[in-house]
mmCIF file with all atom_site columns, C-alpha atoms in Angstrom:
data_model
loop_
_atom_site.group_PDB
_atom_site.id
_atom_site.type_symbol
_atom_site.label_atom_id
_atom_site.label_alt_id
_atom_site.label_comp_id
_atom_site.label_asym_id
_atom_site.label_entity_id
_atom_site.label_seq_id
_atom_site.pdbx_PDB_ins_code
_atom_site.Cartn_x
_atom_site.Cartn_y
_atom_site.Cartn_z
_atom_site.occupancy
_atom_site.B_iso_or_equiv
_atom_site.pdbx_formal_charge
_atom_site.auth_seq_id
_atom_site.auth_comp_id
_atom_site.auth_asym_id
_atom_site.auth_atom_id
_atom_site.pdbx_PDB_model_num
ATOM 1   C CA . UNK A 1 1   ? 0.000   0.000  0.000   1.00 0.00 ? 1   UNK A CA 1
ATOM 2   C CA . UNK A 1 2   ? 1.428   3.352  -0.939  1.00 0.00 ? 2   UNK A CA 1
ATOM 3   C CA . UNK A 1 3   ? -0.242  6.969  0.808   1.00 0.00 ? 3   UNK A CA 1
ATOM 4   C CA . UNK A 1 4   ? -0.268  9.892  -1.254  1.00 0.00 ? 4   UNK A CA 1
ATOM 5   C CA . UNK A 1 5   ? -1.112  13.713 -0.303  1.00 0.00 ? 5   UNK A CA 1
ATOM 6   C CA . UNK A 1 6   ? -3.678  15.508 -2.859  1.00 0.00 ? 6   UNK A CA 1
ATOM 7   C CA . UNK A 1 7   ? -3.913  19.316 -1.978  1.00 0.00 ? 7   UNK A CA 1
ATOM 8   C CA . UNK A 1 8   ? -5.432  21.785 -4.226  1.00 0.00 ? 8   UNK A CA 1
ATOM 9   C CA . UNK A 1 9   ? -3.737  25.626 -4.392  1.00 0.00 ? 9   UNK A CA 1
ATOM 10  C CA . UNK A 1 10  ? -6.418  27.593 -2.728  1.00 0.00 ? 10  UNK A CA 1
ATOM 11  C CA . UNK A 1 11  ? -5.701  30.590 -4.997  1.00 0.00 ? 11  UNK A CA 1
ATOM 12  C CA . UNK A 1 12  ? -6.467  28.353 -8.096  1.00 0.00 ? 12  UNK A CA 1
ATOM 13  C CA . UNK A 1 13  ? -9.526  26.732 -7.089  1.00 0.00 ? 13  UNK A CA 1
ATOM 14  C CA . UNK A 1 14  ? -12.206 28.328 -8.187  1.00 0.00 ? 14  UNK A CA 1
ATOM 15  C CA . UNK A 1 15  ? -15.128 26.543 -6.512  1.00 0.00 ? 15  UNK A CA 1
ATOM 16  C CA . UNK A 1 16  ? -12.942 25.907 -3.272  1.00 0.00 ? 16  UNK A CA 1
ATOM 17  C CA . UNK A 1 17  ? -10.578 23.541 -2.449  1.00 0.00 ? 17  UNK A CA 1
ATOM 18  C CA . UNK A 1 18  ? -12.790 21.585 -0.841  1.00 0.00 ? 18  UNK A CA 1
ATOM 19  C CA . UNK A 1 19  ? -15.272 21.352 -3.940  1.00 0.00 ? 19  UNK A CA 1
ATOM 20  C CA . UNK A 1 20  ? -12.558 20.481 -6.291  1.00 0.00 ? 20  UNK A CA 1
ATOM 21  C CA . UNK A 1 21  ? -11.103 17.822 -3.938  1.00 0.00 ? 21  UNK A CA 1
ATOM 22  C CA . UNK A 1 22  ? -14.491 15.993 -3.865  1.00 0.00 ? 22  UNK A CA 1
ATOM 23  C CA . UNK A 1 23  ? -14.910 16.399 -7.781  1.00 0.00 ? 23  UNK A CA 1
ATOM 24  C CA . UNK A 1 24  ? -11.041 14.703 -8.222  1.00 0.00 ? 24  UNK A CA 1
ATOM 25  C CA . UNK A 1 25  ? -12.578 12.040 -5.750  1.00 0.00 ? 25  UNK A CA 1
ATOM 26  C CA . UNK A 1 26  ? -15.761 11.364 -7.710  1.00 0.00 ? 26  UNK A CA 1
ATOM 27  C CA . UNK A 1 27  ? -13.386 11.138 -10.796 1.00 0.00 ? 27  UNK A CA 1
ATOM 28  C CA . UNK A 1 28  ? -10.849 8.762  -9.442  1.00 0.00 ? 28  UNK A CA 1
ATOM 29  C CA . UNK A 1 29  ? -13.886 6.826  -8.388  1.00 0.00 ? 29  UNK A CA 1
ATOM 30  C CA . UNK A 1 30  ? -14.891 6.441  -11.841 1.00 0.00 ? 30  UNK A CA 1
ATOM 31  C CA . UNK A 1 31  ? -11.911 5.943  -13.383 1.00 0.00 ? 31  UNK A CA 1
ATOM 32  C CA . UNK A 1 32  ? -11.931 1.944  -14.103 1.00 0.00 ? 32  UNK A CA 1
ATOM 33  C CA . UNK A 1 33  ? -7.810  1.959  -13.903 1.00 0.00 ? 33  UNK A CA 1
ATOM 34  C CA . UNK A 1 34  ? -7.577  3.741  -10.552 1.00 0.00 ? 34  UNK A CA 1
ATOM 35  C CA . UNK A 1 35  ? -10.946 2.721  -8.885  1.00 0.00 ? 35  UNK A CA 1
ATOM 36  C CA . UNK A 1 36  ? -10.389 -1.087 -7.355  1.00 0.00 ? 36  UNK A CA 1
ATOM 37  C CA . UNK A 1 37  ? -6.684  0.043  -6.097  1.00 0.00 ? 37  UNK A CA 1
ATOM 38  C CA . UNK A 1 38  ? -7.533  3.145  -4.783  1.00 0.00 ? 38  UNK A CA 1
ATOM 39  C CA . UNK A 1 39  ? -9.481  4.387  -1.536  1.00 0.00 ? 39  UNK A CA 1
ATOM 40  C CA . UNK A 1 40  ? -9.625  8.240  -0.488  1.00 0.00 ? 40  UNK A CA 1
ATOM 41  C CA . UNK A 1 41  ? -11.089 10.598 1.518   1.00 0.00 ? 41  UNK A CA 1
ATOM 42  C CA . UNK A 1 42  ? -10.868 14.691 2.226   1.00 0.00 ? 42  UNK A CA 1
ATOM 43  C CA . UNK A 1 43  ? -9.876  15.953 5.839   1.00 0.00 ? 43  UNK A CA 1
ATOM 44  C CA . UNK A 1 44  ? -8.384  19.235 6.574   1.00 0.00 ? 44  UNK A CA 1
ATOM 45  C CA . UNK A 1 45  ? -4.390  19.842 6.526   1.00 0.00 ? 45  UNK A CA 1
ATOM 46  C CA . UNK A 1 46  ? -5.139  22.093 9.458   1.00 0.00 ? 46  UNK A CA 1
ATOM 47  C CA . UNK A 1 47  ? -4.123  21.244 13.021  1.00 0.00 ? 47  UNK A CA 1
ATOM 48  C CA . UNK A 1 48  ? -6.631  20.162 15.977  1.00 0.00 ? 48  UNK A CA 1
ATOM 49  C CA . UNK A 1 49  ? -6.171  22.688 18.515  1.00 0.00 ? 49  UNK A CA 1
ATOM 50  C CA . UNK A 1 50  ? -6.715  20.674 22.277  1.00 0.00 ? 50  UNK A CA 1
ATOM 51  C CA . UNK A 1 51  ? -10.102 22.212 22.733  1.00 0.00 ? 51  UNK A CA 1
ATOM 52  C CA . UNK A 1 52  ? -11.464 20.450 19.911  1.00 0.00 ? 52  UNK A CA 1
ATOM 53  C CA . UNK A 1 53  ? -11.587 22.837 16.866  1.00 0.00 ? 53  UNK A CA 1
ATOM 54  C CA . UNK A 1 54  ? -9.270  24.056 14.444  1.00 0.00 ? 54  UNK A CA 1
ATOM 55  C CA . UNK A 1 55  ? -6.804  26.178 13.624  1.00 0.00 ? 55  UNK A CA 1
ATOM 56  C CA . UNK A 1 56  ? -7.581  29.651 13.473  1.00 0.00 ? 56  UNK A CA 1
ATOM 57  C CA . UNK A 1 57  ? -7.167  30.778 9.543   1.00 0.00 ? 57  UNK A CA 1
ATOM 58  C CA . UNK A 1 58  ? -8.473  26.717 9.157   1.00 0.00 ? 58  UNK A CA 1
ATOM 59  C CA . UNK A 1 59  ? -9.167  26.685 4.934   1.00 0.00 ? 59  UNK A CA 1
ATOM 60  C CA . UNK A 1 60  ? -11.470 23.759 5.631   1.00 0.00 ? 60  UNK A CA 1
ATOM 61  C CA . UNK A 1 61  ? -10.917 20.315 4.092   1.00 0.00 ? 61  UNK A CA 1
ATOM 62  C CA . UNK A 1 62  ? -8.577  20.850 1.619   1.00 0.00 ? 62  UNK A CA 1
ATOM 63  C CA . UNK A 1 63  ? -6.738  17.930 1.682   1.00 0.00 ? 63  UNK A CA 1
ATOM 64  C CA . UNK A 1 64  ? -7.297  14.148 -0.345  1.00 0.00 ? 64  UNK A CA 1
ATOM 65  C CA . UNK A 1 65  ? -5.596  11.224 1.347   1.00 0.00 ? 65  UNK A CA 1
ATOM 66  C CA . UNK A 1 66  ? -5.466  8.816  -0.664  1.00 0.00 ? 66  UNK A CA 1
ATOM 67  C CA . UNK A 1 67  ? -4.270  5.096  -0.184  1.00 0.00 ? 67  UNK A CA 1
ATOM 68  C CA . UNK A 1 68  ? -3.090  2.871  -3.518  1.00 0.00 ? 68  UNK A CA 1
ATOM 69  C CA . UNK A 1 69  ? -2.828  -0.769 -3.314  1.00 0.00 ? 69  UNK A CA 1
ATOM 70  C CA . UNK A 1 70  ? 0.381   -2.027 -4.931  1.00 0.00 ? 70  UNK A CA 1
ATOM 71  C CA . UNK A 1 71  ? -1.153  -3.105 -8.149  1.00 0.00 ? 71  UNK A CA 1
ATOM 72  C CA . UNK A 1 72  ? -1.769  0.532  -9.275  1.00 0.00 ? 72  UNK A CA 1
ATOM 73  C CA . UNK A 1 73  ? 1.289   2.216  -11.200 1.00 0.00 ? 73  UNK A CA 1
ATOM 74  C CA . UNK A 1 74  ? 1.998   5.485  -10.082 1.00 0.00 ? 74  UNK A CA 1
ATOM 75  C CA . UNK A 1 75  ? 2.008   6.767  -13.672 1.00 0.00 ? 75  UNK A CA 1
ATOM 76  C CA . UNK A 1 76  ? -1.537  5.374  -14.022 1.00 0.00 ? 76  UNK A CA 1
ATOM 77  C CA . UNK A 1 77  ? -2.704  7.664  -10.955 1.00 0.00 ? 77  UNK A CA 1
ATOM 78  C CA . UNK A 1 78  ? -0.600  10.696 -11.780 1.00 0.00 ? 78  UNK A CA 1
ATOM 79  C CA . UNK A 1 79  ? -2.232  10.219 -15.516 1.00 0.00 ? 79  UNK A CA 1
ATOM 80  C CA . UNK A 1 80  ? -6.127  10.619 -13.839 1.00 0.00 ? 80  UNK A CA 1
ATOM 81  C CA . UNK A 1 81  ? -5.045  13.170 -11.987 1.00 0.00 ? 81  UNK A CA 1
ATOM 82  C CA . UNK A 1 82  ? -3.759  15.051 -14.940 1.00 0.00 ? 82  UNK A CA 1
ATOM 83  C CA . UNK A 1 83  ? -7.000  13.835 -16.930 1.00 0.00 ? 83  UNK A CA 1
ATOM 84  C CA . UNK A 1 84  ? -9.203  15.553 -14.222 1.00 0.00 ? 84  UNK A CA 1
ATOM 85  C CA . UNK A 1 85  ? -7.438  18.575 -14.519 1.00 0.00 ? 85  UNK A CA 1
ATOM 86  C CA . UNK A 1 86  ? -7.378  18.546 -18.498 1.00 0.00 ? 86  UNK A CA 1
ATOM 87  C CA . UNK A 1 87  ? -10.972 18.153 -18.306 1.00 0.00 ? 87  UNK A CA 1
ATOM 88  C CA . UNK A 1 88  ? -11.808 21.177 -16.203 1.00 0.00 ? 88  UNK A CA 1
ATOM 89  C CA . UNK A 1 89  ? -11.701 23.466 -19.162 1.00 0.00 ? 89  UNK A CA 1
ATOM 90  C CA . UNK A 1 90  ? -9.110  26.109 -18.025 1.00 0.00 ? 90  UNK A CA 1
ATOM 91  C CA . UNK A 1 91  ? -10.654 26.217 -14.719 1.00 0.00 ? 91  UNK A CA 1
ATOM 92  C CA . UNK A 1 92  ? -8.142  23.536 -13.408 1.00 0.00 ? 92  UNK A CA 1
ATOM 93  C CA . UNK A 1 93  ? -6.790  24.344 -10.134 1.00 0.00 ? 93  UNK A CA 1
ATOM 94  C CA . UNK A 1 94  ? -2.730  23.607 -9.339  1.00 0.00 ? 94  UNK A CA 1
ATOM 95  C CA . UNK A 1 95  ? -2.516  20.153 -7.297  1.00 0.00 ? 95  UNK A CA 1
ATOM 96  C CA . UNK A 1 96  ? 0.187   19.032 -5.028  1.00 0.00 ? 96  UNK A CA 1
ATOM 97  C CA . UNK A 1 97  ? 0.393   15.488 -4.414  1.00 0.00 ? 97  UNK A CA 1
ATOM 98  C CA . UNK A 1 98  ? 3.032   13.786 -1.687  1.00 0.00 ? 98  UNK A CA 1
ATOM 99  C CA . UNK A 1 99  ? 4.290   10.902 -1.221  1.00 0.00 ? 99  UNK A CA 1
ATOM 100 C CA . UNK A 1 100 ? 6.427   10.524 1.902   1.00 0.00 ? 100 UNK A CA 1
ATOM 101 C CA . UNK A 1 101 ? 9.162   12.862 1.824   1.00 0.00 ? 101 UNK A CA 1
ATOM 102 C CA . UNK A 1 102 ? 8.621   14.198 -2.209  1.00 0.00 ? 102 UNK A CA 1
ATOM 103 C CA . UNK A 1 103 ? 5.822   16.303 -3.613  1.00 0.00 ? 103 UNK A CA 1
ATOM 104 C CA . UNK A 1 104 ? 5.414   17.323 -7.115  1.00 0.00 ? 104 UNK A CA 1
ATOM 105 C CA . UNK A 1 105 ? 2.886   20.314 -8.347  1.00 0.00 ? 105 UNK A CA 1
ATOM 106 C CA . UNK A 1 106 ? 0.772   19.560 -11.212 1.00 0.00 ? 106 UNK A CA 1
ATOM 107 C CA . UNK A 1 107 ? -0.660  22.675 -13.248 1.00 0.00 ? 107 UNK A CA 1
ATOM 108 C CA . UNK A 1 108 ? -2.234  20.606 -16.166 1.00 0.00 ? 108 UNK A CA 1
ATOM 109 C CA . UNK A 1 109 ? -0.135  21.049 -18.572 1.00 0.00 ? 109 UNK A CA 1
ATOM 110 C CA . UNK A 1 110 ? 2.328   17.908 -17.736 1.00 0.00 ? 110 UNK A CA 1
ATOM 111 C CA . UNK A 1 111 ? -0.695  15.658 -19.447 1.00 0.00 ? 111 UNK A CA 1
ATOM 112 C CA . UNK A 1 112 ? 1.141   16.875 -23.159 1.00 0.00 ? 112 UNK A CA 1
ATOM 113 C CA . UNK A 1 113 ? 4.483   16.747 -22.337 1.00 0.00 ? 113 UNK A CA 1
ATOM 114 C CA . UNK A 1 114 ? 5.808   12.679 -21.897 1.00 0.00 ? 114 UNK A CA 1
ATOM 115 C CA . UNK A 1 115 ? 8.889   13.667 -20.452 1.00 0.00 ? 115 UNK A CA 1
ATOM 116 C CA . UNK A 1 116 ? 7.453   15.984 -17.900 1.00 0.00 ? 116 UNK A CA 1
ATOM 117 C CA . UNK A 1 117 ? 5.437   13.047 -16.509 1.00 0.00 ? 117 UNK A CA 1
ATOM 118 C CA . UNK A 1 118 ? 8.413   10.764 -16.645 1.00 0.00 ? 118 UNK A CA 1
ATOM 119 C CA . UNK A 1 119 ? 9.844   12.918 -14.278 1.00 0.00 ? 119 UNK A CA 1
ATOM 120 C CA . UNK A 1 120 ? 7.020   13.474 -12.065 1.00 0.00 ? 120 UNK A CA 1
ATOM 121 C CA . UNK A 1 121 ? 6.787   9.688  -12.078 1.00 0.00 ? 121 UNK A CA 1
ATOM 122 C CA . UNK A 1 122 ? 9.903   9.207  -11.257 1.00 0.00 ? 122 UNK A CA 1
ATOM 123 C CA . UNK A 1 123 ? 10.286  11.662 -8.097  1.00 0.00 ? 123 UNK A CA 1
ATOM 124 C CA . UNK A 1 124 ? 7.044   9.953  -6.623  1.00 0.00 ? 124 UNK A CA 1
ATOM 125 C CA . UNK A 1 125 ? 7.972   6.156  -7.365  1.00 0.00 ? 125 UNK A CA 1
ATOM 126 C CA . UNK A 1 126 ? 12.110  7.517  -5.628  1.00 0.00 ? 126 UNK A CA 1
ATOM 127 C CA . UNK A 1 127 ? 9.723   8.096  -1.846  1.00 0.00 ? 127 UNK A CA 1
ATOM 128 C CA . UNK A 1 128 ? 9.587   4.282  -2.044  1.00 0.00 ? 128 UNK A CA 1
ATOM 129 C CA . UNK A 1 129 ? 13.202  4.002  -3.123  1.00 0.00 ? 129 UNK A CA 1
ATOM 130 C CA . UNK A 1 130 ? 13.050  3.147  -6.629  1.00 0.00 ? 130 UNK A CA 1
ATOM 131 C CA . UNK A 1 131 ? 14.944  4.577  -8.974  1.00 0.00 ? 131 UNK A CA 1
ATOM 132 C CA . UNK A 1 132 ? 17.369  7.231  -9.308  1.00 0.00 ? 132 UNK A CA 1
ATOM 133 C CA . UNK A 1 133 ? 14.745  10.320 -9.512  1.00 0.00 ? 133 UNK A CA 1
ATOM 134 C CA . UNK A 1 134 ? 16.609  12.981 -7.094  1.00 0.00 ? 134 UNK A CA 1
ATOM 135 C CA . UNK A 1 135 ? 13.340  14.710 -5.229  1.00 0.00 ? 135 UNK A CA 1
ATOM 136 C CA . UNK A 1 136 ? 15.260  18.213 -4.681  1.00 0.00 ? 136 UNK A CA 1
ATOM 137 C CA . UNK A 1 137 ? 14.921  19.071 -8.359  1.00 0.00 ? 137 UNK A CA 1
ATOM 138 C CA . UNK A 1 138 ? 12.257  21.027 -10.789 1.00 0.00 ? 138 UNK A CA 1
ATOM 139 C CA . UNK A 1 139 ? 10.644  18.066 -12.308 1.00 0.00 ? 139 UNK A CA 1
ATOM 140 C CA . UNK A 1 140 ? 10.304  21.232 -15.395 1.00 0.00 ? 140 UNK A CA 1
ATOM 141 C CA . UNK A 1 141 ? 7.807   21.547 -17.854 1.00 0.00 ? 141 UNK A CA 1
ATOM 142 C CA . UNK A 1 142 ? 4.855   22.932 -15.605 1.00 0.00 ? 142 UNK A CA 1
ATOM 143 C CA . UNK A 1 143 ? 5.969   20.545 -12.977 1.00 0.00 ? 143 UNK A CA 1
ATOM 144 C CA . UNK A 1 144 ? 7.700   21.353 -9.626  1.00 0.00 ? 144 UNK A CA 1
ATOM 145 C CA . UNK A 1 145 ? 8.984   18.038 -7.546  1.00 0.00 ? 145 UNK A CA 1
ATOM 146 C CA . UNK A 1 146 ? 10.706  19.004 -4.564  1.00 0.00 ? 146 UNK A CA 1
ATOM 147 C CA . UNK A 1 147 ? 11.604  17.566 -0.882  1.00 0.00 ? 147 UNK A CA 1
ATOM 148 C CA . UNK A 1 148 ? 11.119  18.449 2.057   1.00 0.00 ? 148 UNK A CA 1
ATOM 149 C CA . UNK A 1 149 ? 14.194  18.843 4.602   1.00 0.00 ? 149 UNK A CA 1
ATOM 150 C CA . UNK A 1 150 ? 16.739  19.845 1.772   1.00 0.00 ? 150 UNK A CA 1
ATOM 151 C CA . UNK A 1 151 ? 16.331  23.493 1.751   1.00 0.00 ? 151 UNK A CA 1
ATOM 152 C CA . UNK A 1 152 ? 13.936  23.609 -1.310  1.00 0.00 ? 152 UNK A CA 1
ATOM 153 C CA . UNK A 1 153 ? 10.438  22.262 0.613   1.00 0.00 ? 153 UNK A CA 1
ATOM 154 C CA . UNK A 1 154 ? 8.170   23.901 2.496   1.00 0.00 ? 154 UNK A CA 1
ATOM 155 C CA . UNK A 1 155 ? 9.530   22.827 5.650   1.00 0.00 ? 155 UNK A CA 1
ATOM 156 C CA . UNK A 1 156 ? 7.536   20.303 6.954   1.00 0.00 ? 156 UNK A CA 1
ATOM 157 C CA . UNK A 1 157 ? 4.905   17.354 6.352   1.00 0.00 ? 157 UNK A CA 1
ATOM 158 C CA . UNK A 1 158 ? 1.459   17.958 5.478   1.00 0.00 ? 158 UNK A CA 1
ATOM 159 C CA . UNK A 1 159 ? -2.323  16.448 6.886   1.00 0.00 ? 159 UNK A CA 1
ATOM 160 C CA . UNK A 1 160 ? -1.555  15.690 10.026  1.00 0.00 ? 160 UNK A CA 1
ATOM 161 C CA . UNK A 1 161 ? -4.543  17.310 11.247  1.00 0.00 ? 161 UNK A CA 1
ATOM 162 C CA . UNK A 1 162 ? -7.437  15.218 11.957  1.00 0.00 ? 162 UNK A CA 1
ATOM 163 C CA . UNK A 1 163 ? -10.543 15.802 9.855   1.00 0.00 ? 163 UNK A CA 1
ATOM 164 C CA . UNK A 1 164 ? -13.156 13.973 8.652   1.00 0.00 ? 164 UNK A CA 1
ATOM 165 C CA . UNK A 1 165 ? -13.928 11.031 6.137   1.00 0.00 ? 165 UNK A CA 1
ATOM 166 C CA . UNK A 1 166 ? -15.969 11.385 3.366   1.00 0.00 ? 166 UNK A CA 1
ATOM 167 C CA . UNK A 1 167 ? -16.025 7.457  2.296   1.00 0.00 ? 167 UNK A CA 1
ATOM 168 C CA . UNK A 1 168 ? -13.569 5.771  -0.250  1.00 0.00 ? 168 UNK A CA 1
ATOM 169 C CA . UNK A 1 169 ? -12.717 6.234  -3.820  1.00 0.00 ? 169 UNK A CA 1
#
């Protein structure tokens, strides 16, 4: 089983993060390559304070966590992914999706370019050692792969927060 992190830019989503979280989910659902090997659900990336309640400045569930079974090629999931956002008609939002230490930034535009999404393949396939993708790099075309604890992340892991479940994919 592999985890990965799905988090839509707030400033690019233009019916919420949340919204566009649950409309990736509905199409990873229905996608018959992804479907059986994935499971997912949207929490929020923001902290639970001890009373209970979020963070202040909370943006809501924003957040996908989404577990693969082994028999699903990355590729094949970074491909729906990149499918969704084709088929948003401009209106696609920027995504970020982890896995472990290594993220990558999808804008839409990797879906044309085969070597782009090589390297994005390749930087989320090196978090389970594979490879010889180096995470601390610009994956290039409209791709940005990075990892944390290198200087070039953001600094520290995402959705540790505790939010809620909205079923599987």
């Amino acid at each position: 089983m592999h985890e990965y992190d799905l988090r839509v830019d707030p400033y690019s989503a233009g019916q919420g993060p949340e919204t566009e979280l649950r409309s990736l989910l509905l199409w990873l659902r229905e996608d018959e390559t992804v479907r059986r090997e994935a499971r997912g659900r949207i929490r929020s990336s923001a902290a639970i304070s001890a009373a209970g309640g979020t963070a202040m400045g909370s943006p809501g569930f924003d957040l996908l966590q989404l577990t693969v079974g082994s028999g699903l090629a990355t590729g094949s999931l970074v491909f729906s992914v990149l499918q969704w956002q084709a088929s948003r008609h401009g209106r696609a939002p920027a995504l970020t999706v982890r896995r472990g230490p290594y993220e990558v930034t999808l804008t839409g535009g990797e879906a044309g370019d085969p070597e782009a999404l090589q390297r994005i393949v390749a930087v989320l396939e090196n978090a389970r050692g594979d490879g010889d993708a180096r995470g601390d790099g610009d994956a290039r075309g409209d791709g940005d792969a990075r990892r944390d604890g290198d200087g070039s992340g953001d600094g520290g892991a995402r959705g540790d927060g505790d939010g809620a479940d909205d079923g599987t994919a």
